[in-house]
mmCIF file with all atom_site columns, C-alpha atoms in Angstrom:
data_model
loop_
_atom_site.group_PDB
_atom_site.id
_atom_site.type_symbol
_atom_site.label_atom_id
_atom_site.label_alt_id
_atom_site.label_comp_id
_atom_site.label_asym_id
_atom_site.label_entity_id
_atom_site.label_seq_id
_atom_site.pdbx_PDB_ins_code
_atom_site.Cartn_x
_atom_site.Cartn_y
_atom_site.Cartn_z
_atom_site.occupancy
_atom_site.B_iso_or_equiv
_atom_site.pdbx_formal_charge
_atom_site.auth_seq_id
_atom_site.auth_comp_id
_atom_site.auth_asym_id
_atom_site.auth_atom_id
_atom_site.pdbx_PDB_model_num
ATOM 1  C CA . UNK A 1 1  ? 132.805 3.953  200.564 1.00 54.00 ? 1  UNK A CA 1
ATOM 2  C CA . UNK A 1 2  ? 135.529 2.099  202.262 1.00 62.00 ? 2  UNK A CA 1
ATOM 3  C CA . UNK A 1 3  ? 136.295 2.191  206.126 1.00 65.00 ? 3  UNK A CA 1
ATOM 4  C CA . UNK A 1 4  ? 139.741 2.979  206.986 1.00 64.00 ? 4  UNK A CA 1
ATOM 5  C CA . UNK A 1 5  ? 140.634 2.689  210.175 1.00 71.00 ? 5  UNK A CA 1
ATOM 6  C CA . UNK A 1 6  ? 144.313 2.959  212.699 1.00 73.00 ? 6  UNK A CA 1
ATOM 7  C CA . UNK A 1 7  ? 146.960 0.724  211.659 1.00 81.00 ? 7  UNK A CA 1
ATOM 8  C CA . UNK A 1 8  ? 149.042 0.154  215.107 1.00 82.00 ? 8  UNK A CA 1
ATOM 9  C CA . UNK A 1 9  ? 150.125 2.738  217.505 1.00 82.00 ? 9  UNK A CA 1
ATOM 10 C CA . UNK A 1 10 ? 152.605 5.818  216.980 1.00 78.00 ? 10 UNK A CA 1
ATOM 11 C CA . UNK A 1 11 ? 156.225 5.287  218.972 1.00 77.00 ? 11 UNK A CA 1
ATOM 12 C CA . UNK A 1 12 ? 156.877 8.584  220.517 1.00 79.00 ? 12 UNK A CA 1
ATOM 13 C CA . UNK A 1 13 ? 159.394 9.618  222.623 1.00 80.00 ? 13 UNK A CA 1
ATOM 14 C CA . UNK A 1 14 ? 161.900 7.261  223.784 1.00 86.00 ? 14 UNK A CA 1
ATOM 15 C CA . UNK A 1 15 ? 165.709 6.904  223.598 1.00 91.00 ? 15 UNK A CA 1
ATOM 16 C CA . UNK A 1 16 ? 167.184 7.935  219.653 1.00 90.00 ? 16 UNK A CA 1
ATOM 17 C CA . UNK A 1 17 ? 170.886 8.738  218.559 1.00 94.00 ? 17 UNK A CA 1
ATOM 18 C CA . UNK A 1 18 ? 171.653 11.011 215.864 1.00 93.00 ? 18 UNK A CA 1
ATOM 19 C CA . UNK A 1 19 ? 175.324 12.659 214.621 1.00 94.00 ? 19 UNK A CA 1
ATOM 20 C CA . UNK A 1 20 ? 175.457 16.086 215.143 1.00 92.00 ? 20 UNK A CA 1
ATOM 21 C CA . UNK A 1 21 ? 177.149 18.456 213.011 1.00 90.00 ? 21 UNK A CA 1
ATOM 22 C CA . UNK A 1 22 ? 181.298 17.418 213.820 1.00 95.00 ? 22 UNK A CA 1
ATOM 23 C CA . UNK A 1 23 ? 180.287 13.406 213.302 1.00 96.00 ? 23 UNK A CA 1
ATOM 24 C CA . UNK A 1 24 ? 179.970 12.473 217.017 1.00 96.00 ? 24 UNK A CA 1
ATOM 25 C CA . UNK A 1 25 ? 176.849 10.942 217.975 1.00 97.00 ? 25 UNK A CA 1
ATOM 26 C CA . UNK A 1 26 ? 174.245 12.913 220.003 1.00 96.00 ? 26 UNK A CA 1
ATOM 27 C CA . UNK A 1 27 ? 171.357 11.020 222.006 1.00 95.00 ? 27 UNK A CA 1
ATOM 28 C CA . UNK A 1 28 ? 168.126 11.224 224.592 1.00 93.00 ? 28 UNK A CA 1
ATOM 29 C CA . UNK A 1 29 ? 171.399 11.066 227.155 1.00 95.00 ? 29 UNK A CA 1
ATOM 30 C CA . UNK A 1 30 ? 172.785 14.624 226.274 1.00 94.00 ? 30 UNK A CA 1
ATOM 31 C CA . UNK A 1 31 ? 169.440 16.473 226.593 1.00 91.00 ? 31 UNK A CA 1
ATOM 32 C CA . UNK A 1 32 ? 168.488 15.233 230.330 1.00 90.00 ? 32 UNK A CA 1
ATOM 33 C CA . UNK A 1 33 ? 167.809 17.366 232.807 1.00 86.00 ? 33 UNK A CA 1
ATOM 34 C CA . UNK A 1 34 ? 167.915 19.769 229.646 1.00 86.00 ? 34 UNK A CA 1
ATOM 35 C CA . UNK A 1 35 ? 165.238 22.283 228.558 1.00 88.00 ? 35 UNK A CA 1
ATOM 36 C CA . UNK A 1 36 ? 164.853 22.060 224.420 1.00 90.00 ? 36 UNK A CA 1
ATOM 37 C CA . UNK A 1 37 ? 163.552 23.175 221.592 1.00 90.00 ? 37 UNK A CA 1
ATOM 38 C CA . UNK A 1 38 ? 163.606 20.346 218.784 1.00 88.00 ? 38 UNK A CA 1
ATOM 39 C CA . UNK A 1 39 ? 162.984 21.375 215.490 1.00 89.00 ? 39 UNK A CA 1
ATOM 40 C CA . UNK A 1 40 ? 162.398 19.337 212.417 1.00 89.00 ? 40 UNK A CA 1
ATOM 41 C CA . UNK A 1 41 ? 163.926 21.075 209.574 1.00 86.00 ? 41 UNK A CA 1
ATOM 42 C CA . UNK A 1 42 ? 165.860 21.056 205.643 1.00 82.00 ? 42 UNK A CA 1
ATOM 43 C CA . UNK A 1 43 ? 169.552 22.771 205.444 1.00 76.00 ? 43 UNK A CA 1
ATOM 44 C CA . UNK A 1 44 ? 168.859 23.985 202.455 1.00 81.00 ? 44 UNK A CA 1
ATOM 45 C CA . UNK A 1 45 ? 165.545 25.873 203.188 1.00 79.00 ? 45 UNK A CA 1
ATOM 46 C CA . UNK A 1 46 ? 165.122 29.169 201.661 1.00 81.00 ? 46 UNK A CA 1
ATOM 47 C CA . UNK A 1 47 ? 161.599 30.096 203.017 1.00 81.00 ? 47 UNK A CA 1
ATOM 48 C CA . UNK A 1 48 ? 160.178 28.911 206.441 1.00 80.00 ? 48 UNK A CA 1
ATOM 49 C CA . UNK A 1 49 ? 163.688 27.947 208.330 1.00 80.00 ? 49 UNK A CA 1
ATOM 50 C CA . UNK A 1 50 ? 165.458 30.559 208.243 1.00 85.00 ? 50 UNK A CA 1
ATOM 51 C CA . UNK A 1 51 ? 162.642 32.326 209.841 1.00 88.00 ? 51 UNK A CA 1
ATOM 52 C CA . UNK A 1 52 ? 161.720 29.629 212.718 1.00 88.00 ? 52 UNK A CA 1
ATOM 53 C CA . UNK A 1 53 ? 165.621 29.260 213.516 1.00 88.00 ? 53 UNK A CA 1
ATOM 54 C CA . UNK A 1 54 ? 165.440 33.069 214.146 1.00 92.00 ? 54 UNK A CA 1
ATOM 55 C CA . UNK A 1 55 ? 162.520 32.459 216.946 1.00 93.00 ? 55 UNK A CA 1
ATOM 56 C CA . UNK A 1 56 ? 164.114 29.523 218.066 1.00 92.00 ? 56 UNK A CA 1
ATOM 57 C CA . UNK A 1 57 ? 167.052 31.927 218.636 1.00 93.00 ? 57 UNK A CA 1
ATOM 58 C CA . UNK A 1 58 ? 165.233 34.695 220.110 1.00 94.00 ? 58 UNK A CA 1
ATOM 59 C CA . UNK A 1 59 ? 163.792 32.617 222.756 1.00 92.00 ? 59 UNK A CA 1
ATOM 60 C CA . UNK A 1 60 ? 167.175 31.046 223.605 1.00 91.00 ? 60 UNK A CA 1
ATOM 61 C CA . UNK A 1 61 ? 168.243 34.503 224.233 1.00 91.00 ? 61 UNK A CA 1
ATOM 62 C CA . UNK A 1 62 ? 165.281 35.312 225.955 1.00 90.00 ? 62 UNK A CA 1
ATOM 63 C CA . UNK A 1 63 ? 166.005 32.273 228.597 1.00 88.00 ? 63 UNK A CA 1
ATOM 64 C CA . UNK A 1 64 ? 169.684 33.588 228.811 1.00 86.00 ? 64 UNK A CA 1
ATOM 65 C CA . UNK A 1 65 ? 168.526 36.833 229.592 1.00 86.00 ? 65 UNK A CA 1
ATOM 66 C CA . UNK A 1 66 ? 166.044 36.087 232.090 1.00 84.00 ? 66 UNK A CA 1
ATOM 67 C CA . UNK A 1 67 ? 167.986 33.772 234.977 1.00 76.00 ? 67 UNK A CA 1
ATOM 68 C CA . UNK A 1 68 ? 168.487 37.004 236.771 1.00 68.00 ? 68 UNK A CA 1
ATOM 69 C CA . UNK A 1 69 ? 164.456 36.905 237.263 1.00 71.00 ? 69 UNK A CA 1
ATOM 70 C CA . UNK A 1 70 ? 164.482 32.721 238.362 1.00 70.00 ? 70 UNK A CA 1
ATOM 71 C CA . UNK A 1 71 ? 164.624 31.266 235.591 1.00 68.00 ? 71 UNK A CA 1
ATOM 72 C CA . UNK A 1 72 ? 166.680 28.502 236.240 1.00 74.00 ? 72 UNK A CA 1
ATOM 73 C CA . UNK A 1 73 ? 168.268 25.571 233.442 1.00 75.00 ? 73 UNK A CA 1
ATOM 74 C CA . UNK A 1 74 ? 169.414 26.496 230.034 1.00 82.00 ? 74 UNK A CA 1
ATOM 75 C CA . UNK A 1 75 ? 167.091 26.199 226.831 1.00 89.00 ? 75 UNK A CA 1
ATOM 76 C CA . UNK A 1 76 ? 169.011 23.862 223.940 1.00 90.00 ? 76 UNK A CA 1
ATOM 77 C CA . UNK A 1 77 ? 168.036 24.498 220.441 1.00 92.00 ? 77 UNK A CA 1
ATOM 78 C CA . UNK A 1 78 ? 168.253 20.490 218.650 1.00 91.00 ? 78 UNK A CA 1
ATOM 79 C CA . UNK A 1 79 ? 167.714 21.542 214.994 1.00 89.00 ? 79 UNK A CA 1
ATOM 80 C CA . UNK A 1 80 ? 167.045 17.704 213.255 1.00 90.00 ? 80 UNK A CA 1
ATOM 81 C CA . UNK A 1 81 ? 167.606 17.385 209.334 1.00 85.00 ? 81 UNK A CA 1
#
């Protein structure tokens, strides 16, 4: 049996850009100082997205709802496709 073993080291976070939906570009910039929710997802997903977007949702609206008991910031759903 062969050994396999860790090639490198994963990259995560860091600065990114991405377009958003209207063709302007979106980056790390916009979401500082920013509470988010950043979902991984397929636009045409019949099954499992539709489902997680409502949650994602729901708990935006939760966070809207609740400032008047200290929550403080805004929660911004970044859905990435």
């Amino acid at each position: 049996m062969e050994k396999s073993g860790a090639v490198g080291k994963p990259l995560i976070g860091g600065p990114f850009t991405l377009i958003d939906t209207d063709g302007r570009p979106f980056s790390d910039k916009d979401l500082l100082g920013k509470y988010y929710l950043l979902y991984f997802g397929f636009t045409h997903c019949p099954d499992i997205c539709p489902e997680e977007l409502s949650k994602i949702g729901e708990a935006v609206e939760y966070v809207k709802r609740s400032k008047g008991d200290g929550v403080k910031g805004e929660l911004v759903p970044v859905f990435v496709t």
